[in-house]
XYZ file of C-alpha atoms in Angstrom:
418
model
C 8.621 14.098 15.502
C 12.053 12.902 16.547
C 13.475 10.186 14.551
C 12.736 6.638 15.797
C 12.984 3.011 14.621
C 9.632 2.486 13.016
C 10.314 -0.886 11.562
C 7.388 -2.147 13.547
C 5.956 -4.606 11.106
C 4.534 -7.317 13.222
C 3.832 -11.019 12.292
C 1.374 -13.643 13.533
C 0.134 -17.179 13.062
C -3.224 -17.998 11.345
C -4.747 -21.352 10.972
C -6.344 -21.896 7.653
C -7.838 -25.163 6.807
C -5.804 -26.928 9.515
C -2.500 -25.412 8.637
C -0.707 -22.676 10.328
C 0.560 -19.844 8.187
C 2.881 -16.776 9.115
C 1.100 -13.654 8.241
C 1.804 -9.896 8.294
C -0.368 -7.924 10.754
C -0.831 -4.374 9.512
C -3.235 -2.388 7.437
C -1.858 -0.294 4.515
C -3.227 2.608 2.750
C -4.355 0.229 -0.143
C -6.110 -2.064 2.364
C -8.067 0.847 3.820
C -9.101 1.894 0.170
C -10.168 -1.678 -0.602
C -12.293 -1.965 2.618
C -14.045 1.356 1.794
C -15.214 -0.109 -1.437
C -16.518 -3.302 0.282
C -18.947 -1.165 2.438
C -21.411 -1.071 -0.546
C -21.111 -4.691 -1.626
C -23.027 -7.860 -1.362
C -22.085 -10.563 1.351
C -20.065 -12.757 -0.967
C -18.260 -9.878 -2.419
C -17.090 -8.420 0.786
C -16.296 -11.946 2.132
C -14.052 -12.402 -1.016
C -12.451 -9.141 -0.471
C -11.428 -10.028 3.129
C -10.087 -13.353 1.706
C -7.910 -11.564 -0.727
C -6.774 -9.258 2.097
C -5.644 -12.284 4.155
C -4.129 -14.078 1.110
C -1.987 -10.973 0.440
C -0.625 -10.917 3.962
C 0.402 -14.578 4.172
C 4.267 -14.842 4.221
C 4.654 -17.715 1.712
C 5.304 -18.124 -2.007
C 2.079 -18.248 -4.060
C 2.471 -21.839 -4.638
C 2.441 -22.513 -0.914
C -0.396 -20.384 0.014
C -4.049 -21.581 0.259
C -6.029 -20.119 -2.687
C -8.428 -17.193 -2.180
C -11.242 -19.698 -2.820
C -10.055 -21.850 0.007
C -9.759 -18.882 2.382
C -13.410 -17.686 1.295
C -14.801 -21.087 2.111
C -13.369 -21.158 5.614
C -15.813 -20.628 8.626
C -16.356 -17.194 10.212
C -14.257 -18.216 13.049
C -11.142 -18.190 10.796
C -11.795 -14.600 9.786
C -12.494 -13.633 13.474
C -9.110 -15.200 14.290
C -7.441 -12.817 11.735
C -9.427 -9.940 13.212
C -8.058 -10.887 16.670
C -4.517 -10.661 15.383
C -5.105 -7.196 14.195
C -6.823 -6.249 17.444
C -3.640 -7.272 19.320
C -1.754 -4.552 17.441
C -4.592 -1.879 17.029
C -6.194 -2.179 20.417
C -8.540 0.646 19.769
C -9.947 -1.157 16.670
C -11.105 -3.929 19.007
C -13.119 -1.227 21.062
C -14.828 0.077 17.878
C -15.579 -3.553 16.707
C -17.229 -4.284 20.029
C -19.154 -1.107 19.711
C -20.790 -2.417 16.457
C -22.488 -5.291 18.157
C -25.770 -4.679 16.478
C -24.232 -5.880 13.195
C -24.754 -9.691 13.195
C -22.333 -10.489 10.388
C -18.856 -10.357 12.051
C -17.143 -9.765 8.659
C -19.264 -6.718 7.661
C -18.905 -5.589 11.390
C -15.091 -5.663 10.939
C -15.150 -3.537 7.818
C -17.512 -0.921 9.456
C -15.249 -0.840 12.494
C -12.097 -0.622 10.436
C -13.418 2.444 8.491
C -14.502 4.179 11.669
C -11.136 3.446 13.314
C -9.204 4.795 10.357
C -11.373 7.955 10.108
C -10.685 8.474 13.816
C -7.034 8.129 13.299
C -7.076 10.859 10.683
C -9.542 12.883 12.879
C -7.007 15.694 13.593
C -6.521 16.079 9.689
C -10.185 16.075 8.667
C -12.723 18.894 8.105
C -14.928 17.381 5.529
C -17.155 19.239 3.144
C -19.043 16.841 0.835
C -21.604 17.223 -1.925
C -24.297 14.800 -0.761
C -26.489 12.827 -3.305
C -29.738 14.430 -4.357
C -32.101 12.314 -2.457
C -35.281 13.745 -4.245
C -33.781 12.975 -7.633
C -32.823 9.408 -6.653
C -36.195 8.560 -5.041
C -38.159 9.838 -8.181
C -36.647 6.907 -10.108
C -37.517 4.033 -7.671
C -40.468 2.125 -6.501
C -42.924 3.799 -4.172
C -42.270 1.583 -1.086
C -38.548 1.991 -1.473
C -39.179 5.835 -1.668
C -40.926 5.629 1.650
C -37.837 4.016 3.175
C -35.678 6.520 1.555
C -37.685 9.411 2.694
C -37.650 7.967 6.289
C -33.869 7.671 6.083
C -33.652 11.273 4.836
C -35.747 12.656 7.754
C -33.907 10.868 10.345
C -30.420 10.748 9.133
C -29.679 13.628 6.806
C -29.691 16.213 9.526
C -26.954 14.152 11.308
C -24.965 14.363 8.085
C -25.360 18.071 7.729
C -24.534 18.801 11.353
C -21.721 16.163 12.041
C -20.770 14.183 9.020
C -17.745 12.501 10.543
C -19.856 10.930 13.390
C -22.632 9.768 10.829
C -20.148 8.291 8.371
C -18.304 6.346 11.091
C -21.067 5.003 13.174
C -24.381 5.140 11.431
C -24.050 5.073 7.701
C -22.311 1.874 6.930
C -24.778 -0.422 8.917
C -27.790 1.484 8.078
C -27.076 1.510 4.307
C -26.243 -2.172 4.286
C -29.520 -3.191 5.987
C -31.534 -0.992 3.608
C -29.834 -2.453 0.484
C -30.212 -6.000 1.879
C -33.797 -5.524 2.482
C -34.774 -4.043 -0.918
C -31.942 -3.895 -3.603
C -32.132 -0.895 -5.893
C -29.669 -0.379 -8.773
C -30.481 3.353 -8.733
C -29.840 3.599 -5.057
C -26.665 1.553 -5.262
C -25.392 3.750 -8.097
C -26.162 6.824 -5.972
C -24.244 5.467 -2.952
C -21.350 4.572 -5.281
C -21.193 8.186 -6.411
C -21.360 9.141 -2.722
C -18.344 7.151 -1.868
C -16.423 8.493 -4.924
C -17.350 11.957 -3.677
C -15.897 11.182 -0.343
C -12.600 9.904 -1.876
C -12.286 12.918 -3.997
C -12.859 15.115 -1.009
C -10.235 13.402 1.134
C -7.680 14.477 -1.340
C -8.685 18.119 -0.431
C -8.688 17.737 3.158
C -7.522 21.051 4.801
C -4.944 21.622 7.446
C -7.349 23.558 9.593
C -7.369 21.246 12.670
C -3.674 21.062 12.857
C -1.334 23.559 14.659
C 1.218 25.313 12.682
C 3.934 23.341 14.508
C 2.187 20.028 13.655
C 1.855 20.982 9.960
C 5.514 21.963 9.905
C 6.693 18.644 11.468
C 4.521 16.523 9.283
C 5.698 18.097 6.088
C 9.239 17.978 7.379
C 8.937 14.302 8.036
C 7.606 13.617 4.454
C 10.242 15.773 3.047
C 13.084 13.974 4.956
C 11.751 10.578 3.549
C 12.036 12.220 0.080
C 15.590 13.220 0.543
C 16.236 9.424 1.214
C 14.719 8.543 -2.061
C 11.340 7.334 -0.764
C 8.141 8.613 -1.970
C 4.648 7.277 -0.764
C 4.318 3.549 -0.945
C 0.753 2.327 -1.682
C 0.914 -0.887 0.299
C 2.494 0.767 3.335
C 0.521 1.893 6.421
C -0.816 5.365 5.908
C 1.067 6.764 9.069
C 4.651 5.400 7.890
C 6.060 8.751 6.920
C 4.594 10.614 9.942
C 7.847 9.871 11.810
C 11.248 11.103 10.842
C 13.524 8.232 9.589
C 16.716 7.529 11.703
C 19.005 7.327 8.757
C 19.446 6.034 5.209
C 19.859 2.424 6.375
C 16.889 2.343 8.653
C 14.718 4.083 6.032
C 15.657 1.553 3.324
C 15.037 -1.323 5.738
C 11.586 -0.058 6.777
C 10.446 0.926 3.220
C 11.545 -2.342 1.586
C 9.447 -4.219 3.902
C 6.493 -2.963 1.947
C 8.031 -3.499 -1.410
C 8.094 -7.196 -1.762
C 7.464 -9.058 -4.984
C 3.687 -9.061 -4.456
C 3.708 -5.431 -3.561
C 5.619 -4.574 -6.740
C 3.228 -6.498 -8.786
C 0.374 -4.467 -7.414
C 2.359 -1.251 -8.049
C 2.908 -2.137 -11.657
C -0.858 -2.924 -12.002
C -1.493 0.546 -10.600
C 0.988 2.298 -12.852
C -0.603 0.624 -16.018
C -3.985 2.348 -14.932
C -2.457 5.693 -14.268
C -3.223 8.466 -16.928
C -0.239 9.791 -18.681
C 2.100 6.855 -18.168
C 4.492 5.818 -21.039
C 3.191 2.237 -21.374
C 5.842 0.875 -23.691
C 8.845 2.374 -21.476
C 6.947 1.094 -18.330
C 6.600 -2.465 -19.817
C 10.189 -2.508 -20.835
C 11.384 -1.195 -17.377
C 9.289 -3.881 -15.613
C 10.657 -6.513 -17.857
C 14.217 -5.309 -16.916
C 13.265 -5.179 -13.260
C 11.889 -8.658 -13.200
C 14.907 -10.050 -14.971
C 17.355 -8.112 -12.720
C 18.693 -5.743 -15.280
C 18.589 -2.953 -12.825
C 20.824 -0.440 -14.627
C 18.732 -0.516 -17.897
C 15.644 -0.402 -15.894
C 16.829 2.887 -14.055
C 17.783 4.495 -17.384
C 14.296 3.801 -18.870
C 12.569 5.137 -15.688
C 14.732 8.311 -15.591
C 13.974 8.784 -19.255
C 10.205 8.464 -18.484
C 10.347 10.779 -15.497
C 12.441 13.397 -17.470
C 10.039 13.239 -20.427
C 7.077 13.943 -17.926
C 8.865 16.868 -16.392
C 9.723 18.353 -19.832
C 6.135 17.957 -21.179
C 4.634 19.406 -18.074
C 6.099 22.850 -18.918
C 4.363 25.747 -20.738
C 5.676 28.044 -23.237
C 6.179 30.800 -20.723
C 8.391 28.386 -18.698
C 10.998 28.318 -21.542
C 14.513 29.692 -20.939
C 16.160 31.302 -23.913
C 13.414 29.678 -26.073
C 13.902 26.080 -24.772
C 12.379 23.824 -22.161
C 14.496 22.816 -19.322
C 15.170 19.159 -18.507
C 16.001 17.271 -15.367
C 16.365 19.113 -12.036
C 15.630 22.509 -13.683
C 12.431 21.162 -15.252
C 11.361 19.699 -11.997
C 12.011 22.902 -10.080
C 10.010 24.856 -12.717
C 7.083 22.511 -12.369
C 7.143 22.463 -8.612
C 7.408 26.257 -8.338
C 4.360 26.664 -10.621
C 2.298 24.094 -8.566
C 3.195 26.106 -5.381
C 2.168 29.297 -6.903
C -1.100 28.247 -8.684
C -2.366 25.704 -6.062
C -3.299 26.267 -2.481
C -0.731 23.539 -1.467
C -0.290 24.330 2.314
C -4.087 24.162 2.933
C -4.750 20.625 1.590
C -3.189 17.872 3.726
C -2.585 15.100 1.194
C -1.564 17.495 -1.652
C 0.960 19.180 0.665
C 2.404 15.959 1.904
C 2.689 14.545 -1.605
C 4.103 17.843 -2.965
C 6.818 18.152 -0.221
C 7.809 14.508 -0.385
C 8.064 14.448 -4.213
C 9.837 17.825 -4.327
C 12.665 16.768 -1.920
C 13.016 13.384 -3.680
C 13.373 15.172 -7.077
C 15.973 17.355 -5.690
C 17.938 14.350 -4.560
C 17.679 11.977 -7.547
C 18.430 14.879 -9.941
C 21.130 16.378 -7.697
C 24.108 17.781 -9.572
C 26.893 15.359 -9.808
C 29.534 17.882 -8.466
C 32.324 16.522 -10.726
C 31.265 12.999 -9.859
C 33.797 12.651 -7.111
C 31.673 11.087 -4.521
C 29.208 8.292 -5.271
C 25.588 8.925 -4.153
C 23.750 7.110 -1.557
C 20.488 7.577 -3.351
C 20.170 6.726 -7.154
C 21.093 9.762 -9.037
C 20.135 10.507 -12.686
C 23.369 12.353 -13.648
C 25.580 9.466 -12.416
C 23.610 6.866 -14.120
C 22.991 8.681 -17.395
C 26.518 9.983 -17.699
C 27.999 6.534 -17.056
C 29.738 7.796 -13.765
C 28.194 5.355 -11.431
C 30.723 2.842 -10.221
C 28.586 0.758 -7.867
C 25.827 -1.561 -8.999
C 22.414 -0.209 -9.615
C 20.142 -2.357 -7.381
C 16.577 -3.467 -6.925
C 16.102 -0.954 -4.264
C 17.151 1.865 -6.633
C 14.661 0.757 -9.229
C 11.887 0.484 -6.694
C 12.454 4.124 -5.561
C 12.183 5.210 -9.174
C 9.067 3.261 -9.942
C 7.502 4.910 -6.766
C 8.678 8.329 -7.877
C 7.192 7.913 -11.234
C 3.882 6.665 -9.857
C 3.661 9.500 -7.259
C 4.606 12.192 -9.786
C 1.926 11.051 -12.263
C -0.535 10.963 -9.303
C 0.326 14.618 -8.338
C 0.071 15.880 -11.851
C -3.305 14.167 -12.421
C -4.557 15.514 -9.094
C -3.769 19.164 -9.758
C -5.138 18.730 -13.416
C -8.392 17.584 -12.049
C -8.840 20.339 -9.507
């Protein structure tokens, strides 16, 4: 994975209600998660979900954008025009979309095609083992005629799941499930399928490395680690493959990453942070206030404090040195060494990538000041906290700290739930 310029964010023009708007043409990790949730929704809900997706991609201030309701009310042709813009970038997505010609609704057809396309993109990383819903338990609670449909589905489809889950999930399940639910809605069945998707999402976090060669594993982890050394941890609204390629240098990495950290992206990140278990909400709200009011140095101090507190509290009694818990870099090293020892990091793809990305970033942002002679390129806790930073703390610096805090909390919650 040699370094390359990956600042490939493309733009296009979309006509909405007679007016042309510039729009970003890419799909982020968050976009894929949202589309996945729409697979088990009613028509108005997934139409509104796609309207929200288009709204978020429009390159205008909120006051100059058409509302989500306006986008929702547009004819199908407008949505198809948006799909065609994506097809120009993701040519294989068009092929998958065309393959789903049996689905009459072009919007739901796009969602199914996108999920299949994304799963194929991750094919080399996937070896799924899923706990499937108990069909008998579900069917006992629903009407007899619906039970017959469910039994029929079980006889014809479940063997396919057991023998080849990926193919089933990508090509058959979305359209089959949608048609069944449309024909005879059952709350019990909807709840069971919701649990089914939740099971899939949990399983994705545990995907093994088994389909990758040792060299591919090493290169992928190295790339995520290099991004971490430049201060960048995983960005929720960035394309899932962003860190698969080594960055050219600090300047290029900053340019690429900041393209996915605009005002709307940060608002979404703040919303996500408020929902994360273990966040210090008072400190977070104060840091967000400082960030929004361009008080970046005080924002950074608050975030370093919150991160340090999490690293200290994550230690156990047997982690203490001379009867005391470590702080800063030493606390982080203690935590990451324990995670490596107690969890099978290198066998689970997303855990491994998150681990190496965060570990290398922690080493950088908590790096020793070395007598504070040379100013750091990446925001550094010791320079900021000891008053030795001579250049301005910037918006970019705070974004990196918000992302590190978010990803650190996510990693700690993930291993706690294992």
